[in-house]
Coordinates of C-alpha atoms in Angstrom, one line a residue:
M1377 CA 77.9 75.3 124.1
G1378 CA 80.5 72.9 125.4
R1379 CA 83.4 73.8 127.6
H1380 CA 84.3 77.5 127.5
S1381 CA 87.9 78.6 127.1
L1382 CA 87.5 81.5 129.5
P1383 CA 87.0 82.2 133.2
D1384 CA 84.5 79.9 134.8
G1385 CA 83.0 81.1 138.0
S1386 CA 81.9 77.6 139.0
A1387 CA 85.6 76.6 139.7
P1388 CA 86.7 76.8 143.3
A1389 CA 88.6 79.9 144.4
I1390 CA 92.3 79.6 144.7
T1391 CA 93.6 79.0 148.2
G1392 CA 96.8 77.9 149.8
S1393 CA 100.3 78.7 148.8
R1394 CA 99.8 79.6 145.1
P1395 CA 98.2 83.0 144.7
P1396 CA 96.8 84.0 141.3
A1397 CA 99.3 84.6 138.6
R1398 CA 98.5 88.3 138.1
R1399 CA 99.1 89.1 141.7
R1400 CA 102.6 87.6 141.4
T1401 CA 103.6 89.4 138.3
L1402 CA 105.4 92.5 139.7
V1403 CA 107.4 90.6 142.4
L1404 CA 108.3 87.8 140.0
A1405 CA 109.3 90.1 137.2
T1406 CA 111.6 92.0 139.6
G1407 CA 113.0 88.8 141.1
L1408 CA 113.6 87.2 137.7
A1409 CA 115.3 90.4 136.4
L1410 CA 117.6 90.5 139.4
A1411 CA 118.3 86.8 138.9
V1412 CA 119.1 87.3 135.3
V1413 CA 121.4 90.2 136.0
A1414 CA 123.2 88.5 138.8
G1415 CA 123.5 85.2 136.9
S1416 CA 124.8 87.0 133.9
V1417 CA 127.5 88.7 135.8
V1418 CA 128.7 85.4 137.4
A1419 CA 128.5 83.6 134.0
L1420 CA 130.4 86.3 132.2
R1421 CA 133.2 86.2 134.9
S1422 CA 133.2 82.5 134.5
G1423 CA 133.3 82.6 130.7
L1424 CA 129.9 80.8 130.4
L1425 CA 128.3 83.4 128.2
P1426 CA 130.4 84.0 125.1
F1427 CA 128.6 86.0 122.5
G1428 CA 129.1 85.9 118.7
G1429 CA 131.1 82.7 118.5
P1430 CA 129.8 79.8 116.3
C1431 CA 127.8 77.1 118.0
D1432 CA 129.4 73.7 118.2
G1433 CA 126.2 71.7 118.3
N1434 CA 125.7 72.0 122.0
S1435 CA 122.5 73.9 122.7
T1436 CA 119.8 74.4 125.4
R1437 CA 116.4 74.1 123.9
L1438 CA 113.4 76.2 125.1
D1439 CA 110.0 75.4 123.8
V1440 CA 107.7 78.4 123.7
A1441 CA 103.9 78.4 122.8
A1442 CA 102.7 81.8 121.6
A1443 CA 99.6 83.4 120.4
P1444 CA 99.5 83.3 116.5
D1445 CA 99.7 87.1 116.1
I1446 CA 102.9 87.5 118.1
A1447 CA 104.6 84.2 117.1
P1448 CA 106.3 85.6 114.0
A1449 CA 107.9 88.4 116.0
L1450 CA 109.1 85.9 118.6
E1451 CA 110.5 83.6 115.9
A1452 CA 112.4 86.5 114.5
V1453 CA 114.0 87.2 117.9
A1454 CA 114.7 83.5 118.4
R1455 CA 116.3 83.3 114.9
T1456 CA 118.5 86.3 115.7
A1457 CA 119.6 84.6 118.9
R1458 CA 120.5 81.4 117.0
D1459 CA 122.3 83.4 114.2
G1460 CA 124.2 85.4 116.8
A1461 CA 125.2 82.4 118.8
I1462 CA 123.6 83.8 122.0
R1463 CA 124.4 81.5 124.8
T1464 CA 123.0 80.4 128.1
D1465 CA 125.1 78.2 130.5
G1466 CA 127.8 78.1 127.8
K1467 CA 125.4 76.5 125.3
C1468 CA 123.7 78.1 122.4
L1469 CA 120.1 79.3 123.1
D1470 CA 117.8 77.3 120.9
V1471 CA 114.3 78.8 121.2
Q1472 CA 111.5 76.9 119.3
I1473 CA 108.3 78.9 118.8
T1474 CA 105.0 77.1 118.3
A1475 CA 101.9 79.2 117.4
R1476 CA 98.9 78.0 119.4
A1477 CA 95.5 79.6 119.9
A1478 CA 95.3 80.9 123.5
H1479 CA 91.9 79.4 124.1
D1480 CA 93.2 75.9 123.1
L1481 CA 96.1 76.0 125.5
A1482 CA 94.0 77.5 128.3
D1483 CA 91.8 74.3 127.9
A1484 CA 94.9 72.1 128.1
F1485 CA 96.6 73.9 131.0
G1486 CA 93.3 74.0 132.8
Q1487 CA 93.4 70.2 133.0
R1488 CA 96.8 70.2 134.7
P1489 CA 98.9 68.0 132.4
A1490 CA 101.6 66.0 134.2
D1491 CA 104.4 66.9 131.7
P1492 CA 103.8 70.2 129.9
E1493 CA 105.0 70.3 126.3
F1494 CA 106.2 74.0 126.7
Q1495 CA 108.3 75.7 129.3
V1496 CA 107.0 79.2 128.3
W1497 CA 103.6 80.4 127.2
I1498 CA 103.0 83.9 125.7
P1499 CA 99.2 84.2 125.1
D1500 CA 97.7 87.5 123.9
S1501 CA 96.0 88.3 127.2
S1502 CA 96.3 87.7 131.0
L1503 CA 92.6 86.7 131.0
W1504 CA 93.7 83.2 129.8
T1505 CA 96.2 82.7 132.7
D1506 CA 93.6 84.0 135.2
R1507 CA 91.2 81.4 133.8
V1508 CA 93.7 78.6 134.3
G1509 CA 94.4 79.8 137.8
A1510 CA 90.7 79.9 138.7
E1511 CA 90.4 76.3 137.6
R1512 CA 93.4 75.3 139.6
G1513 CA 95.1 74.0 136.5
T1514 CA 98.8 73.8 135.6
P1515 CA 100.8 76.2 137.9
L1516 CA 101.6 79.3 135.9
T1517 CA 104.1 82.1 136.9
T1518 CA 103.7 85.4 135.1
A1519 CA 107.2 87.1 134.9
G1520 CA 106.2 90.2 133.0
T1521 CA 104.8 91.4 129.7
V1522 CA 106.6 91.5 126.4
A1523 CA 104.3 93.6 124.3
S1524 CA 100.9 95.2 124.2
S1525 CA 98.2 96.3 121.7
P1526 CA 95.1 98.4 122.3
I1527 CA 91.7 97.2 121.0
V1528 CA 90.2 99.8 118.6
L1529 CA 87.6 100.1 115.9
G1530 CA 89.0 99.9 112.4
A1531 CA 87.0 100.9 109.3
V1532 CA 87.6 100.9 105.6
P1533 CA 88.1 104.5 104.3
T1534 CA 84.5 105.1 103.1
A1535 CA 83.0 103.8 106.3
A1536 CA 85.5 105.7 108.5
T1537 CA 84.6 108.9 106.6
S1538 CA 80.9 108.3 107.4
L1539 CA 81.8 108.2 111.1
G1540 CA 83.8 111.5 110.8
W1541 CA 87.3 110.1 110.8
P1542 CA 89.8 111.4 111.7
A1543 CA 88.5 114.6 113.2
K1544 CA 85.5 113.1 115.2
T1545 CA 86.4 111.3 118.4
Y1546 CA 84.2 109.1 120.5
R1547 CA 83.9 107.6 123.9
W1548 CA 83.7 103.8 123.7
A1549 CA 79.9 103.6 124.2
E1550 CA 79.3 106.3 121.6
L1551 CA 81.6 104.6 119.2
T1552 CA 80.0 101.2 119.4
R1553 CA 76.6 102.7 119.3
A1554 CA 77.4 104.7 116.2
A1555 CA 78.9 101.6 114.5
T1556 CA 76.0 99.3 115.3
S1557 CA 73.2 101.7 114.6
S1558 CA 73.9 101.7 110.8
G1559 CA 73.1 98.5 109.0
A1560 CA 75.2 99.7 106.1
L1561 CA 78.4 99.8 108.2
R1562 CA 78.4 96.1 109.1
L1563 CA 80.6 95.8 112.2
G1564 CA 82.3 92.5 112.9
M1565 CA 84.6 91.1 115.5
A1566 CA 86.1 87.8 116.7
D1567 CA 84.0 85.4 118.7
P1568 CA 84.3 86.3 122.4
A1569 CA 84.1 82.6 123.4
R1570 CA 87.4 82.0 121.6
S1571 CA 89.1 85.4 121.4
A1572 CA 90.5 87.8 124.0
T1573 CA 90.0 90.6 121.6
G1574 CA 86.3 89.9 121.2
L1575 CA 85.7 89.4 124.9
L1576 CA 87.6 92.5 126.0
A1577 CA 85.8 94.6 123.4
L1578 CA 82.5 93.3 124.8
A1579 CA 83.7 94.0 128.3
R1580 CA 84.4 97.7 127.3
T1581 CA 80.9 97.9 125.8
S1582 CA 79.4 96.6 129.0
A1583 CA 81.5 98.8 131.3
A1584 CA 80.9 101.9 129.2
G1585 CA 77.1 101.2 129.1
G1586 CA 77.0 100.7 132.8
K1587 CA 77.8 104.4 133.3
E1588 CA 74.7 105.4 131.4
G1589 CA 71.9 103.9 133.6
D1590 CA 70.3 100.8 134.9
D1591 CA 69.6 99.2 131.5
A1592 CA 73.3 98.4 130.9
D1593 CA 72.7 94.6 130.7
T1594 CA 69.8 95.1 128.3
R1595 CA 71.9 97.4 126.0
T1596 CA 74.9 95.1 126.2
A1597 CA 72.7 92.1 125.2
S1598 CA 71.2 94.0 122.3
A1599 CA 74.7 95.0 121.1
A1600 CA 75.8 91.4 121.5
K1601 CA 72.9 90.2 119.3
L1602 CA 74.0 92.7 116.6
L1603 CA 77.6 91.8 116.8
H1604 CA 76.9 88.0 116.7
Q1605 CA 75.4 88.4 113.3
R1606 CA 78.8 89.2 111.9
V1607 CA 81.2 87.4 114.2
A1608 CA 84.3 85.6 112.9
D1609 CA 85.6 82.4 114.4
G1610 CA 88.8 84.0 115.6
D1611 CA 91.4 86.8 115.4
R1612 CA 93.1 85.4 112.4
S1613 CA 90.0 85.2 110.3
V1614 CA 88.4 88.5 111.3
T1615 CA 90.2 90.7 108.7
A1616 CA 89.3 88.2 106.0
T1617 CA 85.7 89.4 106.4
L1618 CA 86.6 92.9 104.9
P1619 CA 85.8 93.8 101.2
R1620 CA 88.3 92.3 98.8
D1621 CA 88.7 95.6 96.9
D1622 CA 87.3 99.2 97.1
S1623 CA 84.8 98.8 94.3
G1624 CA 81.1 99.7 94.8
A1625 CA 80.2 96.0 94.4
A1626 CA 82.5 95.1 97.2
R1627 CA 81.2 97.9 99.5
D1628 CA 77.6 96.8 98.9
N1629 CA 78.3 93.1 99.4
P1630 CA 76.2 92.3 102.5
S1631 CA 78.5 89.4 103.5
R1632 CA 81.4 91.7 103.9
N1633 CA 82.1 93.8 107.0
R1634 CA 83.2 97.4 106.6
A1635 CA 84.3 97.9 110.2
L1636 CA 85.9 95.7 112.8
L1637 CA 86.7 95.6 116.5
L1638 CA 90.3 94.4 116.5
S1639 CA 93.7 95.1 118.0
E1640 CA 95.9 97.9 116.7
Q1641 CA 98.5 95.2 115.8
A1642 CA 95.9 93.3 113.7
A1643 CA 95.2 96.5 111.8
Y1644 CA 98.9 97.0 111.3
A1645 CA 99.4 93.5 110.0
H1646 CA 96.4 94.0 107.6
N1647 CA 97.7 97.3 106.3
T1648 CA 101.3 96.0 105.7
E1649 CA 100.6 92.5 104.5
S1650 CA 101.9 92.0 101.0
G1651 CA 99.0 91.2 98.7
S1652 CA 96.5 91.9 101.5
P1653 CA 93.0 91.9 100.0
G1654 CA 90.9 95.0 100.3
P1655 CA 91.5 98.6 101.4
S1656 CA 93.5 99.7 104.3
L1657 CA 91.9 100.4 107.7
D1658 CA 91.5 103.7 109.5
L1659 CA 91.4 103.5 113.2
F1660 CA 89.2 105.1 115.9
Y1661 CA 90.7 105.2 119.5
P1662 CA 88.2 105.7 122.3
Q1663 CA 88.6 108.8 124.4
D1664 CA 87.9 107.0 127.6
G1665 CA 90.6 104.4 127.2
A1666 CA 90.9 101.2 125.2
A1667 CA 91.0 97.6 126.4
R1668 CA 94.5 96.2 125.8
L1669 CA 96.1 92.9 124.9
D1670 CA 99.1 92.5 127.3
Y1671 CA 101.0 89.4 126.1
P1672 CA 102.3 88.1 129.4
Y1673 CA 105.5 86.0 129.6
V1674 CA 104.4 82.9 131.5
L1675 CA 106.6 80.2 132.9
V1676 CA 104.7 76.8 132.8
D1677 CA 105.0 74.8 136.0
D1678 CA 108.4 76.5 136.8
E1679 CA 108.9 74.5 140.0
E1680 CA 109.3 71.4 137.8
M1681 CA 111.6 73.0 135.2
R1682 CA 115.2 72.0 135.1
P1683 CA 117.6 74.8 136.2
E1684 CA 119.0 75.2 132.7
Q1685 CA 115.5 75.6 131.3
T1686 CA 114.7 78.3 133.9
R1687 CA 117.9 80.2 132.9
A1688 CA 117.1 79.8 129.2
A1689 CA 113.6 81.1 129.8
N1690 CA 115.1 84.1 131.7
R1691 CA 117.6 84.7 128.9
F1692 CA 114.9 84.7 126.2
M1693 CA 112.8 87.1 128.3
T1694 CA 115.8 89.4 128.6
L1695 CA 116.4 89.3 124.8
L1696 CA 112.7 90.3 124.2
G1697 CA 113.1 93.3 126.5
E1698 CA 116.4 94.6 125.0
A1699 CA 116.5 97.3 122.3
A1700 CA 116.9 94.8 119.5
G1701 CA 114.1 92.6 120.6
Q1702 CA 111.8 95.6 121.0
R1703 CA 112.6 96.9 117.5
I1704 CA 111.6 93.5 116.1
L1705 CA 108.3 93.6 118.0
R1706 CA 107.6 97.2 116.8
A1707 CA 108.4 96.1 113.3
H1708 CA 105.5 93.6 113.7
G1709 CA 103.1 96.3 114.9
F1710 CA 103.3 95.8 118.7
R1711 CA 103.7 98.4 121.4
D1712 CA 106.0 97.8 124.4
G1713 CA 104.7 96.1 127.5
N1714 CA 103.8 99.4 129.1
G1715 CA 101.6 100.4 126.2
R1716 CA 103.7 103.3 125.1
A1717 CA 102.5 104.6 121.8
D1718 CA 104.9 104.4 118.8
A1719 CA 104.2 107.0 116.1
R1720 CA 105.2 104.8 113.2
V1721 CA 103.2 101.8 114.4
I1722 CA 100.1 104.0 115.0
R1723 CA 100.3 105.7 111.6
T1724 CA 100.9 102.4 109.7
A1725 CA 98.0 100.7 111.6
G1726 CA 95.7 103.5 110.5
G1727 CA 95.7 106.0 113.4
R1728 CA 95.8 109.8 112.8
A1729 CA 95.6 112.9 115.0
P1730 CA 93.4 113.9 116.7
Q1731 CA 92.4 110.3 117.5
P1732 CA 93.6 109.8 121.1
S1733 CA 96.0 107.0 120.3
A1734 CA 98.2 107.8 123.3
A1735 CA 95.3 107.7 125.9
G1736 CA 95.8 105.5 128.9
P1737 CA 94.3 102.0 129.0
A1738 CA 90.9 101.3 130.4
D1739 CA 90.6 99.4 133.7
P1740 CA 90.8 95.7 133.0
P1741 CA 87.7 93.6 133.8
T1742 CA 87.7 91.2 136.7
V1743 CA 87.4 87.4 136.3
R1744 CA 83.8 87.7 137.7
E1745 CA 82.9 90.3 135.1
L1746 CA 84.3 88.2 132.3
Q1747 CA 82.4 85.2 133.5
A1748 CA 79.1 87.2 133.5
L1749 CA 79.8 88.5 130.0
L1750 CA 80.5 85.1 128.7
G1751 CA 77.3 83.9 130.2
M1752 CA 75.4 86.8 128.6
W1753 CA 77.0 86.1 125.2
T1754 CA 76.1 82.4 125.5
I1755 CA 72.4 82.9 126.2
T1756 CA 72.0 86.0 124.1
V1757 CA 73.4 84.8 120.8
Q1758 CA 72.8 81.1 121.1
S1759 CA 69.5 79.3 121.0
T1760 CA 67.6 78.9 124.3
R1761 CA 64.9 76.6 125.4
L1762 CA 62.6 78.2 128.0
T1763 CA 59.4 76.9 129.5
T1764 CA 57.6 79.6 131.4
V1765 CA 55.1 78.7 134.0
V1766 CA 52.7 81.5 135.0
D1767 CA 50.5 81.8 138.1
A1768 CA 46.9 82.2 137.1
S1769 CA 45.4 82.2 140.6
A1770 CA 42.9 84.8 141.5
S1771 CA 45.4 87.1 143.3
M1772 CA 47.1 87.8 139.9
G1773 CA 44.0 90.0 139.2
T1774 CA 45.1 92.5 141.9
P1775 CA 45.7 96.0 140.5
V1776 CA 49.2 97.3 140.9
P1777 CA 49.5 100.8 142.5
G1778 CA 50.6 103.5 140.1
Q1779 CA 49.9 101.5 137.0
G1780 CA 46.6 102.9 135.9
G1781 CA 44.5 100.1 137.2
R1782 CA 46.4 97.4 135.4
T1783 CA 46.7 94.1 137.2
R1784 CA 49.7 91.9 138.1
M1785 CA 48.7 89.5 135.3
Q1786 CA 48.4 92.2 132.7
L1787 CA 51.8 93.7 133.5
A1788 CA 53.5 90.3 133.7
R1789 CA 51.9 89.3 130.5
N1790 CA 53.1 92.4 128.7
S1791 CA 56.6 92.0 130.1
L1792 CA 56.7 88.4 128.9
L1793 CA 55.7 89.5 125.4
Q1794 CA 58.6 91.9 125.5
A1795 CA 60.9 89.0 126.4
L1796 CA 59.4 86.9 123.6
A1797 CA 60.1 89.7 121.1
T1798 CA 63.9 89.4 121.8
C1799 CA 64.0 85.6 121.0
T1800 CA 65.2 84.4 117.6
P1801 CA 63.3 81.9 115.4
D1802 CA 65.8 79.2 116.6
D1803 CA 64.9 79.7 120.2
E1804 CA 62.4 77.4 121.9
F1805 CA 59.6 78.7 124.1
G1806 CA 56.7 77.1 125.9
L1807 CA 53.9 78.3 128.3
W1808 CA 52.1 76.7 131.2
K1809 CA 49.7 78.2 133.7
F1810 CA 48.6 77.0 137.1
A1811 CA 45.8 77.5 139.7
T1812 CA 44.0 75.0 141.9
F1813 CA 41.6 72.7 140.1
L1814 CA 42.5 74.4 136.8
D1815 CA 42.1 71.3 134.7
G1816 CA 39.8 68.9 136.6
P1817 CA 41.9 67.2 139.2
R1818 CA 45.1 68.8 137.8
D1819 CA 46.3 72.2 139.0
Y1820 CA 48.2 73.1 135.8
A1821 CA 47.8 73.1 132.1
E1822 CA 50.3 73.3 129.2
V1823 CA 49.0 76.2 127.2
A1824 CA 51.6 76.0 124.4
P1825 CA 54.2 73.2 124.2
T1826 CA 57.9 74.2 124.2
G1827 CA 59.0 74.4 120.6
R1828 CA 61.0 76.3 118.0
L1829 CA 59.6 79.8 117.5
G1830 CA 60.2 79.7 113.7
D1831 CA 58.3 76.4 113.2
R1832 CA 54.9 76.6 111.5
D1833 CA 51.7 74.6 112.1
T1834 CA 49.4 73.2 109.5
N1835 CA 47.7 76.6 109.1
G1836 CA 50.9 78.4 108.4
A1837 CA 51.1 80.2 111.7
T1838 CA 54.5 80.2 113.5
H1839 CA 55.0 79.0 117.0
R1840 CA 55.8 82.6 117.9
D1841 CA 52.3 83.5 116.7
T1842 CA 50.8 80.7 118.8
L1843 CA 52.7 81.9 121.9
T1844 CA 51.8 85.5 121.4
A1845 CA 48.1 84.6 121.3
A1846 CA 48.5 82.3 124.3
L1847 CA 50.1 85.1 126.4
D1848 CA 47.4 87.5 125.3
S1849 CA 44.8 85.1 126.6
L1850 CA 46.2 84.7 130.1
T1851 CA 43.7 85.7 132.7
P1852 CA 43.3 85.0 136.4
E1853 CA 41.0 82.1 137.4
A1854 CA 38.3 83.3 139.8
R1855 CA 38.2 81.8 143.3
S1856 CA 41.4 79.8 142.8
G1857 CA 44.7 79.5 144.7
A1858 CA 48.2 78.8 143.7
A1859 CA 49.2 75.1 143.4
L1860 CA 52.8 76.0 143.4
Y1861 CA 54.6 72.8 144.5
D1862 CA 52.8 70.2 142.3
T1863 CA 53.0 72.5 139.3
T1864 CA 56.8 73.1 139.8
L1865 CA 57.5 69.4 140.0
A1866 CA 55.5 68.5 136.9
A1867 CA 57.0 71.3 134.9
Y1868 CA 60.5 70.5 135.9
E1869 CA 60.1 66.8 135.2
K1870 CA 58.9 67.7 131.7
A1871 CA 61.8 70.1 131.1
R1872 CA 64.3 67.4 132.2
T1873 CA 62.8 64.8 129.9
T1874 CA 62.7 67.1 126.9
Y1875 CA 66.2 68.6 127.5
A1876 CA 67.8 70.0 124.3
S1877 CA 71.5 69.5 124.0
G1878 CA 73.5 72.5 122.8
K1879 CA 71.0 75.0 124.0
F1880 CA 70.5 77.0 127.2
N1881 CA 67.6 75.1 128.9
A1882 CA 65.7 76.8 131.8
L1883 CA 62.4 76.7 133.6
V1884 CA 60.9 80.1 134.5
L1885 CA 58.3 80.3 137.3
V1886 CA 56.2 83.5 137.7
T1887 CA 54.1 83.7 140.9
D1888 CA 52.6 86.2 143.3
S1889 CA 51.5 83.7 146.0
A1890 CA 52.6 81.1 148.4
N1891 CA 51.5 77.5 147.9
E1892 CA 47.8 77.2 148.6
D1893 CA 47.2 73.5 147.8
A1894 CA 47.1 71.7 151.2
G1895 CA 47.1 68.3 149.4
S1896 CA 50.3 68.9 147.5
I1897 CA 53.7 67.2 147.7
G1898 CA 54.9 69.8 150.3
L1899 CA 58.0 71.9 150.3
D1900 CA 60.4 69.3 151.8
G1901 CA 59.2 66.7 149.4
L1902 CA 59.5 69.0 146.4
V1903 CA 63.1 70.0 147.3
A1904 CA 64.1 66.4 147.8
R1905 CA 62.6 65.4 144.4
L1906 CA 64.3 68.3 142.6
T1907 CA 67.6 67.3 144.2
E1908 CA 67.2 63.8 142.6
L1909 CA 66.2 65.2 139.2
A1910 CA 68.9 67.9 138.9
D1911 CA 71.8 66.8 136.6
P1912 CA 74.9 69.1 136.3
K1913 CA 75.7 67.6 132.9
R1914 CA 72.3 68.4 131.6
P1915 CA 71.4 71.6 133.6
V1916 CA 68.0 73.0 133.7
P1917 CA 68.1 76.0 136.2
L1918 CA 64.8 77.0 137.7
I1919 CA 64.4 80.8 137.7
A1920 CA 61.6 81.9 140.1
L1921 CA 60.2 85.5 139.8
A1922 CA 58.2 86.5 142.9
L1923 CA 55.7 89.3 142.2
G1924 CA 54.5 91.5 145.0
P1925 CA 54.6 91.1 148.8
D1926 CA 52.6 87.9 149.1
A1927 CA 55.0 85.6 147.2
D1928 CA 56.8 83.1 149.5
S1929 CA 60.4 84.2 148.7
S1930 CA 62.0 81.9 151.3
A1931 CA 60.2 78.8 149.9
L1932 CA 61.3 79.8 146.3
Q1933 CA 64.9 80.2 147.4
R1934 CA 64.8 76.6 148.7
I1935 CA 63.1 75.3 145.5
V1936 CA 65.6 76.8 143.1
A1937 CA 68.7 75.8 145.0
P1938 CA 69.0 72.2 143.9
T1939 CA 68.7 73.2 140.2
G1940 CA 71.4 75.8 140.2
G1941 CA 68.8 78.5 139.5
S1942 CA 67.8 81.7 141.4
A1943 CA 64.9 83.5 142.9
H1944 CA 64.1 87.2 142.4
R1945 CA 61.7 89.6 144.0
V1946 CA 60.0 91.7 141.4
D1947 CA 58.1 94.7 142.9
D1948 CA 57.1 96.1 139.5
P1949 CA 55.7 93.4 137.2
S1950 CA 56.3 95.6 134.2
Q1951 CA 60.0 95.1 134.8
L1952 CA 59.8 91.4 134.8
H1953 CA 61.5 90.9 131.5
R1954 CA 64.6 92.9 132.7
V1955 CA 64.9 90.8 135.8
L1956 CA 64.5 87.7 133.8
L1957 CA 67.3 88.7 131.4
K1958 CA 69.7 89.3 134.3
A1959 CA 68.7 86.0 135.9
I1960 CA 69.3 84.1 132.6
I1961 CA 72.7 85.9 132.1
T1962 CA 73.7 84.7 135.6
A1963 CA 72.6 81.2 135.0
G1964 CA 74.2 81.1 131.6
G1965 CA 77.6 81.9 133.1
K1966 CA 77.6 79.0 135.6
G1967 CA 78.8 76.3 133.2
P1968 CA 78.7 74.6 129.9
R1969 CA 75.5 73.7 128.1

């Protein structure tokens, strides 16, 4: 999918003298506040901070990049400072606000520019600064938070009523399940690959689902598929997907969402915007705590800032925290940095009792959790290209205890059919099988080439139909062994030469045996050849699924390592598709496609 604008677990961990920004927040905020107070006292005694007098043309400029939703409020505070001749170092404070999408600046700062354009960055979430820190990009110092806004579910009145608003309250998992189970509700959100709101909402869905059993990943992936059908490019465009009016025609328009996952502030802006199209939103607040946008105040490479720039940054942060600055932020629909609920903001945004709008925030996800979620989003909602290679040696006919006499092959085949059912028409899927002397001198055969599932052959059958029939026909070959090494090399070479850019490419190997072909390339030769073939810029991770006790797990671990893949022991072949999904999610989060 290209370079993600979010935490990347492939980046090296931060070491040395610069700890991650979030760990420094409290100490830095306290230190900066003391510095501002002490500096202000000295400056006032020295006559360096006159207030209210006209500017004489001398000014100290501070360039601030801000998330587009908070930029207008910051500009209002900056304008008040200019109009009131607020000074720093005896010069007027001239703060210039530039609205920039957080994911764009996270990309730029992740590349460690030599001369940053801005001295201060106020993104909508700390996840962006964490991501820059994980990539060892531009040094960032978080001095505090200037505002906050919880992430909620907003619905047009008719849809809200159908969900029981305002009397009915939900936990997050119940709320998202209720909203996605009705096709008529049409729930949308911003793209998690570009939006902190979208990714944090997805993280809450995953975390809440994890408390309900072992199928959390599967349920989260299913929810992601549904949400992706109605995703907007970013936060600024998500409310534009609502109906333009409250007529029956608008409500029934399938291209229009009737509910959104969004921030309380975005709902406030929609409900108060002059000439805003469509009905106002009513808000549901989860009982178990909402994710929260926290708007950190971030100094950009502060060790390289001039002293007057540092003092100007401190002065502006002080203005934002003062009563007048907080009033301006509330007038734009924000809560304070501690998340304290404001009754007027809540009511205007669409909240009503007994909705738990004052509930404490949910625990924020870790960088590792966000990385895994982004990987899941990537491979779940975007096209994939999977070639599956299945062991057809005689041992695959072994009955599995407790499964009513069904064999390893039957259970694996059924599980792969379940995995196939989750693929979209744009996904590509192929099937090989292998056993010694399967095809004359060759130990493997391509049963169905890797192709787009929605494509049709000359008889009108889809490639999905072809694959379903091919999987149904898989049976163990009598008196045969597993030609594991030669088959793996041939399949990987084919997957590399047919690599599809812009898709998640992977090779899946299913086996219950060790290599049983004495004349094969050998383990050391295979690993060396895979090391030569693997290309980080065109990754094809090899995912090995070892069925039963006779599979050579240690050899599989060596085989997958050069490709960036993984090996997994599967004791119950009927659960193969769940293990495969988790393996793909992990592989999908390791880097760009």
